[in-house]
Short mmCIF file of C-alpha atoms in Angstrom, two decimals:
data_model
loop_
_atom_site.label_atom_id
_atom_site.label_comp_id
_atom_site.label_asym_id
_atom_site.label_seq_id
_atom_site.Cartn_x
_atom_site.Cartn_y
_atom_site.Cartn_z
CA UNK A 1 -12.15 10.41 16.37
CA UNK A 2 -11.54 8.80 13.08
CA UNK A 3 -14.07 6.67 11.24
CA UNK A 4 -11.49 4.14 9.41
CA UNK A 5 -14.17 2.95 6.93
CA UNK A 6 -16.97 4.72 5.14
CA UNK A 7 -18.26 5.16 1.72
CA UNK A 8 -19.26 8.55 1.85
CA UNK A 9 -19.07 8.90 -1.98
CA UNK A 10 -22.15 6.00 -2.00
CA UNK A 11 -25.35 7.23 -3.95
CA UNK A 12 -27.10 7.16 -0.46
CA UNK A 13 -25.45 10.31 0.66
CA UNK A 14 -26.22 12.24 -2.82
CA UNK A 15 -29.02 14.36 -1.59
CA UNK A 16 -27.25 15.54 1.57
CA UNK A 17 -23.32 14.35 1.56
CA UNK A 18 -22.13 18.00 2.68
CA UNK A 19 -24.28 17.89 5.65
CA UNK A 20 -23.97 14.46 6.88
CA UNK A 21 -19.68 15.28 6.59
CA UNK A 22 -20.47 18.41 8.50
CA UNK A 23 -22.59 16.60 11.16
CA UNK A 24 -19.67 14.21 11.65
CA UNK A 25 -16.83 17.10 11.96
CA UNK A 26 -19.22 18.74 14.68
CA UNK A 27 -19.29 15.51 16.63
CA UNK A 28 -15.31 15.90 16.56
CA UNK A 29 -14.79 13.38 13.61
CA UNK A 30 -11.54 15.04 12.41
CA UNK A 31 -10.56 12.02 9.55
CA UNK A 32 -12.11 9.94 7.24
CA UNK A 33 -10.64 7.03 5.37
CA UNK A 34 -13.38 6.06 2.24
CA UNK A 35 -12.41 2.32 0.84
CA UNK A 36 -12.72 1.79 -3.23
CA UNK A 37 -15.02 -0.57 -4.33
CA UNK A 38 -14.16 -1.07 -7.85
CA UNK A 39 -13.82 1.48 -11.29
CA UNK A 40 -17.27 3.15 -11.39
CA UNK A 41 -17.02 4.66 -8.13
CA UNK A 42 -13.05 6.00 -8.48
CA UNK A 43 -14.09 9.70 -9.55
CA UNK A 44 -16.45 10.25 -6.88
CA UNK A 45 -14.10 8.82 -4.67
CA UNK A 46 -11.32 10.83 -5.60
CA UNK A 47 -13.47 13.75 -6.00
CA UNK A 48 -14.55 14.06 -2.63
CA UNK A 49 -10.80 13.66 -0.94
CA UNK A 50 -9.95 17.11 -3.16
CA UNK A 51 -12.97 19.07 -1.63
CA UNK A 52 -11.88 18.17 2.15
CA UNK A 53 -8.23 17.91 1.80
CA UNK A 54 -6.60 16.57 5.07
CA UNK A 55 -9.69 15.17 6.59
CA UNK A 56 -11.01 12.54 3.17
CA UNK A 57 -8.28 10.38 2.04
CA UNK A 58 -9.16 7.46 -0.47
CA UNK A 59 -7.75 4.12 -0.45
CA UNK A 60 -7.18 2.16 -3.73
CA UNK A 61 -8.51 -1.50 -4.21
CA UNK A 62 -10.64 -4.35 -5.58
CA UNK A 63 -13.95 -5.34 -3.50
CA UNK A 64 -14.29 -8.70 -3.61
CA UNK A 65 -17.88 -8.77 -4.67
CA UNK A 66 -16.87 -6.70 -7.52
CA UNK A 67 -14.01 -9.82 -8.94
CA UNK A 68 -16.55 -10.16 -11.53
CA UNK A 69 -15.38 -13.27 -14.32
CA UNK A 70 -15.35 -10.45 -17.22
CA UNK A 71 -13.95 -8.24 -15.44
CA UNK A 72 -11.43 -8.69 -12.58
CA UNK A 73 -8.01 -8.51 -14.76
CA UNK A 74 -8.99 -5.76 -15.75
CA UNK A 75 -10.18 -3.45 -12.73
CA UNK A 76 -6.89 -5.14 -11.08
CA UNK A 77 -5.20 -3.04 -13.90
CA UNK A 78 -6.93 0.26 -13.21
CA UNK A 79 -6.08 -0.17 -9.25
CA UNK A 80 -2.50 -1.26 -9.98
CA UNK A 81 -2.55 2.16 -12.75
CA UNK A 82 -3.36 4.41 -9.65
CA UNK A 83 -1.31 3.02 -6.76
CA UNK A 84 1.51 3.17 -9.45
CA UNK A 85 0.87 7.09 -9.66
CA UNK A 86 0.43 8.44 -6.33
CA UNK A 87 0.50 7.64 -2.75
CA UNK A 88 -2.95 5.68 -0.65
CA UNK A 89 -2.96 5.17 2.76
CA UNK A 90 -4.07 1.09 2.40
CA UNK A 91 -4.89 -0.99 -0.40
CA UNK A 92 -8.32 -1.79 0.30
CA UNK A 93 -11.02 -3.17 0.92
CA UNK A 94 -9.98 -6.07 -0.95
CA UNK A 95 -10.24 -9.68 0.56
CA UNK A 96 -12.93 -12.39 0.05
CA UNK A 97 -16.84 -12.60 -0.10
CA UNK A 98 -18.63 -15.97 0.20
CA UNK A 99 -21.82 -14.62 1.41
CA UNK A 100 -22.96 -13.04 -2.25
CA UNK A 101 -21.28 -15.54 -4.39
CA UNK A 102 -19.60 -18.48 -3.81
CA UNK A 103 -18.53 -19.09 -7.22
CA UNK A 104 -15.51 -16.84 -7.68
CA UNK A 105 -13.98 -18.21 -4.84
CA UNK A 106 -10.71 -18.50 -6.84
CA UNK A 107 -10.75 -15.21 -8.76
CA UNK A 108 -11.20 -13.78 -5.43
CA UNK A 109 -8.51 -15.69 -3.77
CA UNK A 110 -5.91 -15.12 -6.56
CA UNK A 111 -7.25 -10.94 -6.83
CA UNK A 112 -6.60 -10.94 -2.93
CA UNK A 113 -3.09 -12.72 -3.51
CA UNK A 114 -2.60 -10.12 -6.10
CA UNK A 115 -3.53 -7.14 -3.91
CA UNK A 116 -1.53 -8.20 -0.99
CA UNK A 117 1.34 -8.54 -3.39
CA UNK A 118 1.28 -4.46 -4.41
CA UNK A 119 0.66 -3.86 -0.39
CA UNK A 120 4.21 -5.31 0.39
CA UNK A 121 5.57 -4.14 -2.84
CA UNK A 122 4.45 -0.47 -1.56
CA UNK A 123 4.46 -0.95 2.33
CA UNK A 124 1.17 -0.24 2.85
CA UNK A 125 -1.80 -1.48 5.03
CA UNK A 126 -4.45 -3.38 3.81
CA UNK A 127 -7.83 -3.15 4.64
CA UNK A 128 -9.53 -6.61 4.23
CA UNK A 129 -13.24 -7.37 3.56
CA UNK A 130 -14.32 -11.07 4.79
CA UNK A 131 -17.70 -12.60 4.96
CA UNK A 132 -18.65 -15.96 5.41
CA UNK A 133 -14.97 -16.59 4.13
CA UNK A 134 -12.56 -16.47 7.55
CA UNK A 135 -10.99 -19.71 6.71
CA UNK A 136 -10.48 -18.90 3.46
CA UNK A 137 -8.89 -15.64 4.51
CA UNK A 138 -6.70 -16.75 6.91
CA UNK A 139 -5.39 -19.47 4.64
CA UNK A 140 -4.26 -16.24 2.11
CA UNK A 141 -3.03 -14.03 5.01
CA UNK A 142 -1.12 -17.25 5.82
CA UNK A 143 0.60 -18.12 2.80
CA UNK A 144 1.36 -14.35 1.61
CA UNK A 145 3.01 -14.18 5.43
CA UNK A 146 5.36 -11.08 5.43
CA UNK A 147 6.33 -8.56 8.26
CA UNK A 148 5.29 -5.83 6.39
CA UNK A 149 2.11 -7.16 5.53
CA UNK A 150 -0.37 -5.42 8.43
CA UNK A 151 -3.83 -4.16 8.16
CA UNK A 152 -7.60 -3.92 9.60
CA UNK A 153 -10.09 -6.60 9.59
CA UNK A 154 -12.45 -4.35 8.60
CA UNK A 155 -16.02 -4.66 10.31
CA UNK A 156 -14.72 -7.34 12.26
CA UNK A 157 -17.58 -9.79 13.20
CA UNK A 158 -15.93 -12.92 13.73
CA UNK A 159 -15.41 -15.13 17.47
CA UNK A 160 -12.80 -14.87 20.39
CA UNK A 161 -10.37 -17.40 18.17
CA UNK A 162 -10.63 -15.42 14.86
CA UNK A 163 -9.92 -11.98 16.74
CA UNK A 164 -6.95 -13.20 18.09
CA UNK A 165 -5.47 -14.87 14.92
CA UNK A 166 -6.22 -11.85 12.88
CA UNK A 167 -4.16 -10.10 15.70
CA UNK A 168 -1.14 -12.37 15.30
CA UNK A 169 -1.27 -11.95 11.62
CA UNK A 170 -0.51 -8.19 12.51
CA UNK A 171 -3.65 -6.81 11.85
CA UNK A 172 -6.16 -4.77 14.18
CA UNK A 173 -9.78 -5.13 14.55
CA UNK A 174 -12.49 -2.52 12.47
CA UNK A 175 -15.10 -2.32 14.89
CA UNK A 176 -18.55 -0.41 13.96
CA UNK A 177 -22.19 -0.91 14.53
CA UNK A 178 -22.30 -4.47 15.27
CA UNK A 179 -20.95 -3.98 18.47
CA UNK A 180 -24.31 -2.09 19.29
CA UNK A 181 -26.40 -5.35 18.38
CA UNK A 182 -27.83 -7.91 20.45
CA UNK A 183 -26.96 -10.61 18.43
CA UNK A 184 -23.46 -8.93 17.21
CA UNK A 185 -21.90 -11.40 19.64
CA UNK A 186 -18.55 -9.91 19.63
CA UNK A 187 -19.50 -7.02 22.25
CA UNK A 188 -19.71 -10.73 24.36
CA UNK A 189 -15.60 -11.10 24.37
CA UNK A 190 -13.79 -7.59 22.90
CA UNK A 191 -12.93 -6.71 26.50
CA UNK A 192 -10.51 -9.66 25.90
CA UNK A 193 -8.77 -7.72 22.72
CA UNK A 194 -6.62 -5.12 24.23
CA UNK A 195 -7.77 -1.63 23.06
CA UNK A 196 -4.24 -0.72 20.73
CA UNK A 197 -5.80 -3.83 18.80
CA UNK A 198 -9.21 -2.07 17.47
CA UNK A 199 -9.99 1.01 15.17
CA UNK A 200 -13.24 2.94 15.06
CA UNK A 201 -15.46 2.58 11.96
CA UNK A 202 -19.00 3.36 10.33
CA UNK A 203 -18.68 1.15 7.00
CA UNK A 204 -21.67 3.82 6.28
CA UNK A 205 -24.23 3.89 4.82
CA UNK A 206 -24.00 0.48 6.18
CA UNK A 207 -24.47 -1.36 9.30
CA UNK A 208 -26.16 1.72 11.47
CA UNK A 209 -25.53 0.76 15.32
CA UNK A 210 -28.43 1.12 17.63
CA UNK A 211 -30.93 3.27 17.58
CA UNK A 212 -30.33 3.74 13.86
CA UNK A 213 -30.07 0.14 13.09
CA UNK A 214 -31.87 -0.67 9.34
CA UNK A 215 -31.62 3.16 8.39
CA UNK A 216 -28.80 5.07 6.40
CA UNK A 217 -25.51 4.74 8.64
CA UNK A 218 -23.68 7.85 8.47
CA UNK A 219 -19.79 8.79 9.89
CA UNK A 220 -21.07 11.49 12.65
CA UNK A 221 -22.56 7.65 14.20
CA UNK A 222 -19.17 6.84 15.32
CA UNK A 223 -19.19 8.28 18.67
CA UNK A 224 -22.24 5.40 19.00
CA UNK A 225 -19.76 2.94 18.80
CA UNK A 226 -17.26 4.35 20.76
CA UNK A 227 -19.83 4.40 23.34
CA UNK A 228 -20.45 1.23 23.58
CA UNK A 229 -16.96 0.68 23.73
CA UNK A 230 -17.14 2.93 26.71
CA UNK A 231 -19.47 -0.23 28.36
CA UNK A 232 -17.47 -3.17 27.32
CA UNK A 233 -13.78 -1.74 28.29
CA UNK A 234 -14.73 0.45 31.50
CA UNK A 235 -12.40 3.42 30.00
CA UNK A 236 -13.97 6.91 29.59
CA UNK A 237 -14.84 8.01 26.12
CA UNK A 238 -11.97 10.64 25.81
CA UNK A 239 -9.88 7.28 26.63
CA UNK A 240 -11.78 5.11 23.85
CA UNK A 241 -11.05 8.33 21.42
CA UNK A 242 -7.46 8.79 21.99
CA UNK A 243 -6.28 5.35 22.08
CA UNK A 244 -8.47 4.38 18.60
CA UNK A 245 -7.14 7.29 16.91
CA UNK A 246 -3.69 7.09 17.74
CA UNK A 247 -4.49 3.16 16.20
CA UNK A 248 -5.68 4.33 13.69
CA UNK A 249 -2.89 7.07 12.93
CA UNK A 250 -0.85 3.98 13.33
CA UNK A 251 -2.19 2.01 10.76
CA UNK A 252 -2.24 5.03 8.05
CA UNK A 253 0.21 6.67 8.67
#
């Protein structure tokens, strides 16, 4: 399996990061992609993809709740700095937040447009954050319109409609511990989104899936949600695996 999303560098894995990896490779977790949030957390990023080379790969990006007024040219100068300098697998997460602040609502929009920019520029994947803000969103994804502009809707939490425009906008569904909730809602209609359409993800140490749910989320989780997956599609899990990860491959690369 391959958790597409998960901030292992986060504070909340400080006291035991090297175990909770090693719990996840034992549950057969072979990859993990870790999203940027914004300058302060590059090093540790970065730092961690050197100690597990092959299996930690960073992406580079802006987090929308992190296009700060003081701030935002500037981090979007760092980010554009490092995807000048070396390869990422996505630009991300980047996208738009309405939920924390409403606001910024055009810094956000025009970092996005920015961000989607370099992704075409580069040909690579973008990994999009949205919250209270699919309208929004889609009204960015639909004026940048490009056929090499792809990505995951990362913890995707939106209704039948919103799955299936993100999926003809070319992008793929990020689905994580939601699905495990009772009032998720999307475990109600994913068996209409055809499995090549979703990727596996923890978005730890957020969004825990049940029996976890409201503690520390961590990657070796996953095989939680693919279980549930299991329920909704009627596939086998070694089915669930191979067809997310081959996604997922997809997607990266």
């Amino acid at each position: 399996m391959i958790d597409t999303h998960t901030h292992l560098y986060a504070e909340e894995f400080d006291e035991d990061r090297k175990e909770s990896i090693q719990r996840a490779l034992d549950k057969g977790i072979t990859e993990f992609y870790l999203p940027a949030i914004d300058s302060e957390s590059h090093e540790k990023m970065l730092q961690l993809e050197t100690e597990y080379p092959g299996q930690i790969f960073s992406m580079m990006g802006l987090h929308p709740c992190y296009v700060k007024p003081e701030s935002w040219e500037k981090e979007l100068e760092i980010v554009k700095n490092y995807l000048d300098q070396r390869h990422f697998p996505a630009i991300g997460e980047i996208g738009i937040d309405l939920y924390w602040d409403k606001t910024t609502l055009d810094i956000q929009v025009k970092a996005f447009e920015q961000q989607i920019d370099w992704a075409i520029e580069k040909d690579l994947p973008i990994v999009i954050h949205t919250r209270e803000s699919f309208d929004e969103t889609f009204e960015v994804l639909e004026k940048k319109k490009h056929p090499k502009l792809r990505g995951i809707f990362h913890c995707f939490s939106g209704n039948l409609e919103q799955a299936k425009h993100a999926i003809d906008l070319n992008f793929i569904l990020g689905i994580g511990g939601v699905v495990t909730f009772k009032n998720g809602k999307i475990d109600q209609f994913l068996q209409e989104i055809p499995l090549d359409k979703i990727v596996l993800e923890t978005d730890s140490p957020y969004l825990a899936p049940v029996p976890h749910r409201g503690k520390r989320n961590e990657s070796s989780y996953l095989d939680l949600v693919a279980g549930k997956l299991v329920n909704i599609y009627g596939k086998d899990f070694s089915e669930i695996d191979r067809i997310t990860t081959e996604n997922a491959k997809n997607i990266f690369k």
